[in-house]
Amino acid sequence: MMKILFVCLGNICRSPMAEFVMKDLVEKQGLADQFLIASAGTSDEEHGNPVHRGTKQKLAQKGISTAGKYAVQMKRADYDAYDYLIGMEQRNLSAMRRIAGGDPEGKIHRLLDFSGRPRDIADPWYTGDFDTTYDDIYEGCQCLLNHLITEGKIYGRKTK
Ligand code: 4NP
């Protein structure tokens, strides 16, 4: 079982979007039974809050529901519980390392470091641009899935 935790600051905009996009990708490719996918925030600010309207609306356009998701904060124990802990921007990675007490097993990565053009995913909480966030996250999730297949961690076919 491949266990992936997507992480952003609040767990209401970007990391839930990545969680549900990745779940949709692996379901469509018949790989869902090989995965456990979740998301969390480095901050406690939004704890218990539902997914942001912008993320909900963008995913609804794609036929993806975020029902049942409420914000949670990343815990130190998550470091042992997951195989990959994937942040959205450099700032998330520092906070994730602080919560985890370091990254001795090299599990903490930035989502778009799996793409051909490594970069941060801008925070739509500030930009209001959920379309760009979605495009970046979709690209990152596809690249992450291809990476897992190439590395032999998942049994599937590369899509690009
Ligand atoms: P997220 O966006 O990290 O993508 O979930 C944010 C959500 C809330 C806040 C900041 C970013 N906030 O300051 O409350």
Short mmCIF file of N, CA, C and O in Angstrom, two decimals, residues 24-139:
data_model
loop_
_atom_site.label_atom_id
_atom_site.label_comp_id
_atom_site.label_asym_id
_atom_site.label_seq_id
_atom_site.Cartn_x
_atom_site.Cartn_y
_atom_site.Cartn_z
N ASP A 24 -8.74 10.67 -7.81
CA ASP A 24 -9.46 10.52 -9.09
C ASP A 24 -8.55 9.88 -10.15
O ASP A 24 -8.99 8.97 -10.87
N LEU A 25 -7.30 10.33 -10.21
CA LEU A 25 -6.36 9.77 -11.20
C LEU A 25 -6.16 8.27 -10.98
O LEU A 25 -6.20 7.49 -11.93
N VAL A 26 -5.92 7.87 -9.74
CA VAL A 26 -5.62 6.45 -9.48
C VAL A 26 -6.87 5.59 -9.65
O VAL A 26 -6.78 4.44 -10.09
N GLU A 27 -8.05 6.18 -9.34
CA GLU A 27 -9.29 5.44 -9.57
C GLU A 27 -9.50 5.19 -11.05
O GLU A 27 -9.81 4.08 -11.46
N LYS A 28 -9.29 6.25 -11.87
CA LYS A 28 -9.52 6.13 -13.32
C LYS A 28 -8.56 5.14 -13.94
O LYS A 28 -8.84 4.57 -14.99
N GLN A 29 -7.40 4.94 -13.34
CA GLN A 29 -6.43 3.99 -13.89
C GLN A 29 -6.50 2.62 -13.23
O GLN A 29 -5.63 1.77 -13.46
N GLY A 30 -7.52 2.44 -12.37
CA GLY A 30 -7.71 1.14 -11.73
C GLY A 30 -6.63 0.80 -10.72
O GLY A 30 -6.34 -0.37 -10.46
N LEU A 31 -6.03 1.84 -10.12
CA LEU A 31 -4.92 1.63 -9.19
C LEU A 31 -5.29 1.96 -7.74
O LEU A 31 -4.43 1.92 -6.85
N ALA A 32 -6.58 2.30 -7.52
CA ALA A 32 -6.98 2.84 -6.21
C ALA A 32 -6.65 1.89 -5.05
O ALA A 32 -6.33 2.35 -3.96
N ASP A 33 -6.71 0.58 -5.30
CA ASP A 33 -6.49 -0.37 -4.20
C ASP A 33 -5.02 -0.41 -3.75
O ASP A 33 -4.71 -1.02 -2.74
N GLN A 34 -4.14 0.25 -4.50
CA GLN A 34 -2.72 0.29 -4.10
C GLN A 34 -2.39 1.54 -3.28
O GLN A 34 -1.24 1.73 -2.88
N PHE A 35 -3.40 2.41 -3.08
CA PHE A 35 -3.12 3.72 -2.47
C PHE A 35 -3.95 4.03 -1.24
O PHE A 35 -5.12 3.65 -1.15
N LEU A 36 -3.32 4.77 -0.31
CA LEU A 36 -4.03 5.48 0.75
C LEU A 36 -3.61 6.94 0.61
O LEU A 36 -2.40 7.24 0.65
N ILE A 37 -4.55 7.82 0.37
CA ILE A 37 -4.23 9.22 0.06
C ILE A 37 -5.02 10.14 1.01
O ILE A 37 -6.23 9.96 1.18
N ALA A 38 -4.31 11.11 1.61
CA ALA A 38 -4.97 12.04 2.54
C ALA A 38 -4.28 13.40 2.45
O ALA A 38 -3.33 13.57 1.67
N SER A 39 -4.77 14.37 3.22
CA SER A 39 -4.12 15.69 3.21
C SER A 39 -4.21 16.33 4.59
O SER A 39 -5.06 15.96 5.41
N ALA A 40 -3.31 17.28 4.83
CA ALA A 40 -3.25 17.97 6.13
C ALA A 40 -2.60 19.33 5.92
O ALA A 40 -2.01 19.60 4.88
N GLY A 41 -2.71 20.19 6.95
CA GLY A 41 -2.10 21.51 6.90
C GLY A 41 -0.99 21.62 7.94
O GLY A 41 -1.02 20.91 8.95
N THR A 42 -0.04 22.50 7.70
CA THR A 42 1.01 22.70 8.71
C THR A 42 0.50 23.61 9.83
O THR A 42 1.03 23.57 10.93
N SER A 43 -0.53 24.40 9.53
CA SER A 43 -1.11 25.30 10.52
C SER A 43 -2.39 24.69 11.09
O SER A 43 -3.02 23.84 10.46
N ASP A 44 -2.77 25.16 12.27
CA ASP A 44 -3.99 24.68 12.92
C ASP A 44 -5.15 25.65 12.66
O ASP A 44 -6.27 25.42 13.10
N GLU A 45 -4.84 26.71 11.94
CA GLU A 45 -5.76 27.83 11.73
C GLU A 45 -7.15 27.41 11.24
O GLU A 45 -8.15 27.94 11.68
N GLU A 46 -7.20 26.46 10.32
CA GLU A 46 -8.47 26.10 9.67
C GLU A 46 -9.03 24.78 10.21
O GLU A 46 -9.98 24.24 9.64
N HIS A 47 -8.48 24.27 11.29
CA HIS A 47 -8.87 22.96 11.82
C HIS A 47 -10.39 22.77 11.87
O HIS A 47 -11.09 23.59 12.45
N GLY A 48 -10.88 21.69 11.27
CA GLY A 48 -12.31 21.37 11.30
C GLY A 48 -13.13 22.06 10.23
O GLY A 48 -14.32 21.77 10.07
N ASN A 49 -12.50 22.97 9.48
CA ASN A 49 -13.25 23.69 8.45
C ASN A 49 -13.36 22.88 7.16
O ASN A 49 -12.49 22.08 6.85
N PRO A 50 -14.46 23.10 6.40
CA PRO A 50 -14.62 22.38 5.13
C PRO A 50 -13.68 22.94 4.06
O PRO A 50 -13.05 23.98 4.26
N VAL A 51 -13.62 22.25 2.95
CA VAL A 51 -12.79 22.66 1.82
C VAL A 51 -13.28 24.03 1.30
O VAL A 51 -14.49 24.30 1.28
N HIS A 52 -12.35 24.89 0.92
CA HIS A 52 -12.65 26.24 0.40
C HIS A 52 -13.56 26.16 -0.84
O HIS A 52 -13.38 25.26 -1.67
N ARG A 53 -14.49 27.09 -0.94
CA ARG A 53 -15.43 27.13 -2.09
C ARG A 53 -14.73 27.07 -3.44
O ARG A 53 -15.21 26.44 -4.37
N GLY A 54 -13.60 27.79 -3.55
CA GLY A 54 -12.88 27.85 -4.83
C GLY A 54 -12.39 26.47 -5.26
O GLY A 54 -12.49 26.09 -6.44
N THR A 55 -11.87 25.71 -4.31
CA THR A 55 -11.40 24.34 -4.60
C THR A 55 -12.60 23.45 -4.91
O THR A 55 -12.58 22.69 -5.88
N LYS A 56 -13.66 23.57 -4.10
CA LYS A 56 -14.87 22.77 -4.31
C LYS A 56 -15.44 23.00 -5.70
O LYS A 56 -15.79 22.06 -6.41
N GLN A 57 -15.55 24.30 -6.09
CA GLN A 57 -16.15 24.63 -7.38
C GLN A 57 -15.30 24.15 -8.54
O GLN A 57 -15.80 23.61 -9.52
N LYS A 58 -13.98 24.32 -8.43
CA LYS A 58 -13.08 23.89 -9.51
C LYS A 58 -13.16 22.37 -9.68
O LYS A 58 -13.25 21.86 -10.80
N LEU A 59 -13.15 21.65 -8.57
CA LEU A 59 -13.20 20.19 -8.67
C LEU A 59 -14.57 19.71 -9.15
O LEU A 59 -14.66 18.71 -9.87
N ALA A 60 -15.64 20.43 -8.77
CA ALA A 60 -16.98 20.06 -9.23
C ALA A 60 -17.04 20.13 -10.76
O ALA A 60 -17.64 19.28 -11.41
N GLN A 61 -16.38 21.15 -11.35
CA GLN A 61 -16.30 21.26 -12.83
C GLN A 61 -15.69 20.02 -13.44
O GLN A 61 -15.93 19.69 -14.60
N LYS A 62 -14.81 19.37 -12.70
CA LYS A 62 -14.11 18.17 -13.19
C LYS A 62 -14.81 16.89 -12.76
O LYS A 62 -14.27 15.79 -12.93
N GLY A 63 -15.97 17.05 -12.12
CA GLY A 63 -16.73 15.88 -11.68
C GLY A 63 -16.16 15.22 -10.43
O GLY A 63 -16.39 14.03 -10.18
N ILE A 64 -15.41 15.99 -9.64
CA ILE A 64 -14.77 15.43 -8.44
C ILE A 64 -15.39 16.07 -7.20
O ILE A 64 -15.49 17.29 -7.10
N SER A 65 -15.80 15.23 -6.25
CA SER A 65 -16.39 15.70 -5.00
C SER A 65 -15.36 15.71 -3.87
O SER A 65 -14.46 14.87 -3.85
N THR A 66 -15.51 16.67 -2.94
CA THR A 66 -14.62 16.70 -1.77
C THR A 66 -15.43 16.43 -0.50
O THR A 66 -15.01 16.78 0.60
N ALA A 67 -16.61 15.83 -0.68
CA ALA A 67 -17.52 15.60 0.45
C ALA A 67 -16.82 14.86 1.58
O ALA A 67 -16.06 13.92 1.34
N GLY A 68 -17.09 15.30 2.80
CA GLY A 68 -16.57 14.60 3.97
C GLY A 68 -15.20 15.06 4.41
O GLY A 68 -14.69 14.61 5.44
N LYS A 69 -14.58 15.99 3.64
CA LYS A 69 -13.23 16.45 4.01
C LYS A 69 -13.30 17.69 4.90
O LYS A 69 -13.95 18.68 4.52
N TYR A 70 -12.64 17.64 6.04
CA TYR A 70 -12.50 18.78 6.93
C TYR A 70 -11.02 18.92 7.28
O TYR A 70 -10.31 17.91 7.38
N ALA A 71 -10.58 20.15 7.46
CA ALA A 71 -9.15 20.42 7.66
C ALA A 71 -8.60 19.78 8.93
O ALA A 71 -9.25 19.79 9.98
N VAL A 72 -7.42 19.20 8.80
CA VAL A 72 -6.69 18.67 9.96
C VAL A 72 -5.25 19.19 9.89
O VAL A 72 -4.76 19.56 8.83
N GLN A 73 -4.59 19.21 11.04
CA GLN A 73 -3.19 19.64 11.09
C GLN A 73 -2.28 18.42 11.00
O GLN A 73 -2.58 17.36 11.57
N MET A 74 -1.16 18.57 10.28
CA MET A 74 -0.16 17.49 10.22
C MET A 74 0.41 17.25 11.61
O MET A 74 0.68 18.18 12.36
N LYS A 75 0.59 15.96 11.96
CA LYS A 75 1.16 15.58 13.25
C LYS A 75 2.51 14.90 13.05
O LYS A 75 2.77 14.35 11.97
N ARG A 76 3.31 14.86 14.09
CA ARG A 76 4.61 14.20 14.00
C ARG A 76 4.47 12.73 13.58
O ARG A 76 5.25 12.23 12.79
N ALA A 77 3.44 12.05 14.10
CA ALA A 77 3.22 10.63 13.81
C ALA A 77 2.94 10.38 12.32
O ALA A 77 3.13 9.27 11.83
N ASP A 78 2.50 11.42 11.60
CA ASP A 78 2.23 11.25 10.17
C ASP A 78 3.51 10.88 9.42
O ASP A 78 3.45 10.22 8.38
N TYR A 79 4.63 11.32 9.94
CA TYR A 79 5.90 11.03 9.25
C TYR A 79 6.13 9.53 9.14
O TYR A 79 6.59 9.03 8.10
N ASP A 80 5.82 8.80 10.19
CA ASP A 80 5.99 7.33 10.16
C ASP A 80 4.84 6.67 9.41
O ASP A 80 5.03 5.64 8.77
N ALA A 81 3.65 7.26 9.49
CA ALA A 81 2.45 6.63 8.91
C ALA A 81 2.41 6.68 7.38
O ALA A 81 1.76 5.85 6.76
N TYR A 82 3.11 7.66 6.77
CA TYR A 82 3.05 7.82 5.32
C TYR A 82 4.39 7.54 4.65
O TYR A 82 5.45 7.69 5.28
N ASP A 83 4.34 7.14 3.37
CA ASP A 83 5.55 6.89 2.58
C ASP A 83 6.07 8.17 1.93
O ASP A 83 7.27 8.36 1.77
N TYR A 84 5.12 9.01 1.48
CA TYR A 84 5.46 10.29 0.84
C TYR A 84 4.67 11.39 1.53
O TYR A 84 3.45 11.26 1.69
N LEU A 85 5.35 12.46 1.92
CA LEU A 85 4.67 13.64 2.46
C LEU A 85 5.00 14.78 1.49
O LEU A 85 6.17 15.16 1.34
N ILE A 86 3.98 15.25 0.79
CA ILE A 86 4.19 16.12 -0.37
C ILE A 86 3.66 17.53 -0.11
O ILE A 86 2.44 17.72 -0.01
N GLY A 87 4.57 18.49 -0.04
CA GLY A 87 4.19 19.89 0.18
C GLY A 87 3.94 20.61 -1.14
O GLY A 87 4.34 20.15 -2.21
N MET A 88 3.28 21.75 -1.04
CA MET A 88 2.91 22.52 -2.24
C MET A 88 3.95 23.58 -2.57
O MET A 88 4.09 23.98 -3.72
N GLU A 89 4.64 24.10 -1.55
CA GLU A 89 5.63 25.15 -1.77
C GLU A 89 6.76 24.98 -0.75
O GLU A 89 6.61 24.29 0.26
N GLN A 90 7.87 25.64 -1.05
CA GLN A 90 9.07 25.52 -0.22
C GLN A 90 8.78 25.79 1.25
O GLN A 90 9.27 25.09 2.13
N ARG A 91 7.94 26.79 1.51
CA ARG A 91 7.62 27.17 2.88
C ARG A 91 6.92 26.02 3.63
O ARG A 91 7.13 25.83 4.82
N ASN A 92 6.08 25.25 2.91
CA ASN A 92 5.44 24.09 3.54
C ASN A 92 6.50 23.08 3.98
O ASN A 92 6.39 22.47 5.04
N LEU A 93 7.53 22.90 3.14
CA LEU A 93 8.54 21.88 3.42
C LEU A 93 9.30 22.17 4.72
O LEU A 93 9.53 21.26 5.52
N SER A 94 9.64 23.42 4.96
CA SER A 94 10.32 23.78 6.22
C SER A 94 9.42 23.48 7.40
O SER A 94 9.86 22.90 8.40
N ALA A 95 8.15 23.86 7.29
CA ALA A 95 7.20 23.63 8.39
C ALA A 95 6.98 22.13 8.60
O ALA A 95 6.88 21.65 9.73
N MET A 96 6.93 21.37 7.51
CA MET A 96 6.73 19.91 7.61
C MET A 96 7.91 19.27 8.31
O MET A 96 7.74 18.37 9.15
N ARG A 97 9.13 19.72 7.98
CA ARG A 97 10.32 19.17 8.62
C ARG A 97 10.34 19.51 10.10
O ARG A 97 10.77 18.71 10.93
N ARG A 98 9.84 20.70 10.42
CA ARG A 98 9.78 21.12 11.83
C ARG A 98 8.80 20.21 12.58
O ARG A 98 9.12 19.70 13.65
N ILE A 99 7.63 19.95 12.02
CA ILE A 99 6.63 19.10 12.68
C ILE A 99 7.16 17.67 12.81
O ILE A 99 7.00 17.03 13.85
N ALA A 100 7.81 17.17 11.75
CA ALA A 100 8.27 15.77 11.73
C ALA A 100 9.54 15.57 12.55
O ALA A 100 9.90 14.44 12.86
N GLY A 101 10.22 16.67 12.90
CA GLY A 101 11.50 16.55 13.60
C GLY A 101 12.61 16.17 12.64
O GLY A 101 13.50 15.39 12.98
N GLY A 102 12.54 16.70 11.41
CA GLY A 102 13.54 16.40 10.38
C GLY A 102 12.94 15.52 9.29
O GLY A 102 11.72 15.35 9.24
N ASP A 103 13.81 14.98 8.45
CA ASP A 103 13.34 14.11 7.36
C ASP A 103 14.39 13.01 7.11
O ASP A 103 14.95 12.92 6.03
N PRO A 104 14.65 12.17 8.16
CA PRO A 104 15.73 11.19 8.06
C PRO A 104 15.54 10.18 6.94
O PRO A 104 16.51 9.63 6.42
N GLU A 105 14.29 9.92 6.55
CA GLU A 105 14.05 8.90 5.52
C GLU A 105 13.80 9.50 4.13
O GLU A 105 13.47 8.77 3.19
N GLY A 106 13.97 10.83 3.99
CA GLY A 106 13.79 11.48 2.68
C GLY A 106 12.39 11.32 2.12
O GLY A 106 12.22 11.09 0.92
N LYS A 107 11.38 11.46 2.97
CA LYS A 107 10.00 11.27 2.53
C LYS A 107 9.32 12.57 2.13
O LYS A 107 8.23 12.56 1.57
N ILE A 108 9.92 13.70 2.51
CA ILE A 108 9.29 15.01 2.29
C ILE A 108 9.74 15.59 0.95
O ILE A 108 10.94 15.71 0.69
N HIS A 109 8.76 15.89 0.09
CA HIS A 109 9.05 16.41 -1.25
C HIS A 109 8.09 17.56 -1.56
O HIS A 109 7.03 17.67 -0.96
N ARG A 110 8.47 18.35 -2.59
CA ARG A 110 7.57 19.39 -3.11
C ARG A 110 6.90 18.82 -4.35
O ARG A 110 7.57 18.20 -5.20
N LEU A 111 5.57 19.01 -4.49
CA LEU A 111 4.82 18.33 -5.56
C LEU A 111 5.45 18.57 -6.94
O LEU A 111 5.67 17.62 -7.70
N LEU A 112 5.74 19.82 -7.27
CA LEU A 112 6.22 20.09 -8.63
C LEU A 112 7.71 19.80 -8.81
O LEU A 112 8.24 20.02 -9.91
N ASP A 113 8.37 19.26 -7.78
CA ASP A 113 9.73 18.75 -7.99
C ASP A 113 9.70 17.44 -8.77
O ASP A 113 10.72 16.97 -9.26
N PHE A 114 8.50 16.84 -8.90
CA PHE A 114 8.37 15.63 -9.73
C PHE A 114 8.14 16.00 -11.20
O PHE A 114 8.14 15.13 -12.06
N SER A 115 7.93 17.28 -11.48
CA SER A 115 7.67 17.72 -12.86
C SER A 115 8.97 18.16 -13.53
O SER A 115 10.01 18.28 -12.88
N GLY A 116 8.89 18.43 -14.83
CA GLY A 116 10.06 18.89 -15.57
C GLY A 116 10.39 20.34 -15.27
O GLY A 116 11.43 20.84 -15.68
N ARG A 117 9.49 21.03 -14.59
CA ARG A 117 9.68 22.45 -14.27
C ARG A 117 9.39 22.66 -12.78
O ARG A 117 8.29 23.06 -12.40
N PRO A 118 10.40 22.33 -11.92
CA PRO A 118 10.21 22.41 -10.47
C PRO A 118 9.84 23.83 -10.04
O PRO A 118 10.48 24.79 -10.47
N ARG A 119 8.80 23.96 -9.24
CA ARG A 119 8.36 25.29 -8.77
C ARG A 119 7.35 25.13 -7.64
O ARG A 119 6.83 24.04 -7.41
N ASP A 120 7.07 26.25 -6.98
CA ASP A 120 6.04 26.29 -5.94
C ASP A 120 4.65 26.33 -6.59
O ASP A 120 4.50 26.79 -7.72
N ILE A 121 3.66 25.91 -5.83
CA ILE A 121 2.27 26.12 -6.24
C ILE A 121 1.75 27.31 -5.44
O ILE A 121 1.71 27.27 -4.21
N ALA A 122 1.38 28.37 -6.16
CA ALA A 122 0.94 29.61 -5.50
C ALA A 122 -0.31 29.34 -4.69
O ALA A 122 -1.11 28.46 -5.02
N ASP A 123 -0.48 30.10 -3.60
CA ASP A 123 -1.60 29.90 -2.70
C ASP A 123 -2.84 30.66 -3.20
O ASP A 123 -2.86 31.88 -3.21
N PRO A 124 -3.88 29.94 -3.61
CA PRO A 124 -5.07 30.60 -4.16
C PRO A 124 -5.85 31.35 -3.08
O PRO A 124 -6.71 32.17 -3.40
N TRP A 125 -5.54 31.08 -1.83
CA TRP A 125 -6.13 31.86 -0.72
C TRP A 125 -5.79 33.34 -0.94
O TRP A 125 -6.58 34.22 -0.67
N TYR A 126 -4.59 33.58 -1.48
CA TYR A 126 -4.15 34.96 -1.75
C TYR A 126 -4.36 35.35 -3.20
O TYR A 126 -4.73 36.49 -3.49
N THR A 127 -4.13 34.42 -4.17
CA THR A 127 -4.21 34.79 -5.58
C THR A 127 -5.66 34.78 -6.09
O THR A 127 -5.98 35.47 -7.06
N GLY A 128 -6.53 33.97 -5.48
CA GLY A 128 -7.90 33.82 -5.95
C GLY A 128 -7.99 33.03 -7.26
O GLY A 128 -9.06 32.87 -7.83
N ASP A 129 -6.83 32.55 -7.75
CA ASP A 129 -6.77 31.89 -9.07
C ASP A 129 -6.74 30.36 -8.91
O ASP A 129 -5.68 29.74 -8.93
N PHE A 130 -7.92 29.79 -8.77
CA PHE A 130 -8.02 28.35 -8.57
C PHE A 130 -7.79 27.57 -9.86
O PHE A 130 -7.53 26.37 -9.82
N ASP A 131 -7.91 28.25 -11.02
CA ASP A 131 -7.65 27.57 -12.30
C ASP A 131 -6.17 27.21 -12.43
O ASP A 131 -5.83 26.07 -12.78
N THR A 132 -5.29 28.18 -12.14
CA THR A 132 -3.85 27.91 -12.19
C THR A 132 -3.46 26.86 -11.15
O THR A 132 -2.67 25.96 -11.42
N THR A 133 -4.04 26.97 -9.95
CA THR A 133 -3.77 25.99 -8.89
C THR A 133 -4.12 24.59 -9.38
O THR A 133 -3.34 23.65 -9.22
N TYR A 134 -5.29 24.48 -10.01
CA TYR A 134 -5.72 23.16 -10.50
C TYR A 134 -4.74 22.64 -11.56
O TYR A 134 -4.32 21.47 -11.50
N ASP A 135 -4.37 23.49 -12.53
CA ASP A 135 -3.47 23.04 -13.60
C ASP A 135 -2.14 22.56 -13.02
O ASP A 135 -1.61 21.53 -13.43
N ASP A 136 -1.60 23.31 -12.06
CA ASP A 136 -0.33 22.94 -11.42
C ASP A 136 -0.47 21.62 -10.67
O ASP A 136 0.40 20.75 -10.74
N ILE A 137 -1.56 21.49 -9.93
CA ILE A 137 -1.75 20.29 -9.11
C ILE A 137 -2.00 19.07 -9.99
O ILE A 137 -1.46 17.98 -9.73
N TYR A 138 -2.75 19.24 -11.06
CA TYR A 138 -3.01 18.12 -11.98
C TYR A 138 -1.69 17.65 -12.61
O TYR A 138 -1.41 16.45 -12.65
N GLU A 139 -0.87 18.63 -13.04
CA GLU A 139 0.45 18.29 -13.61
C GLU A 139 1.30 17.55 -12.57
O GLU A 139 1.90 16.50 -12.86
#
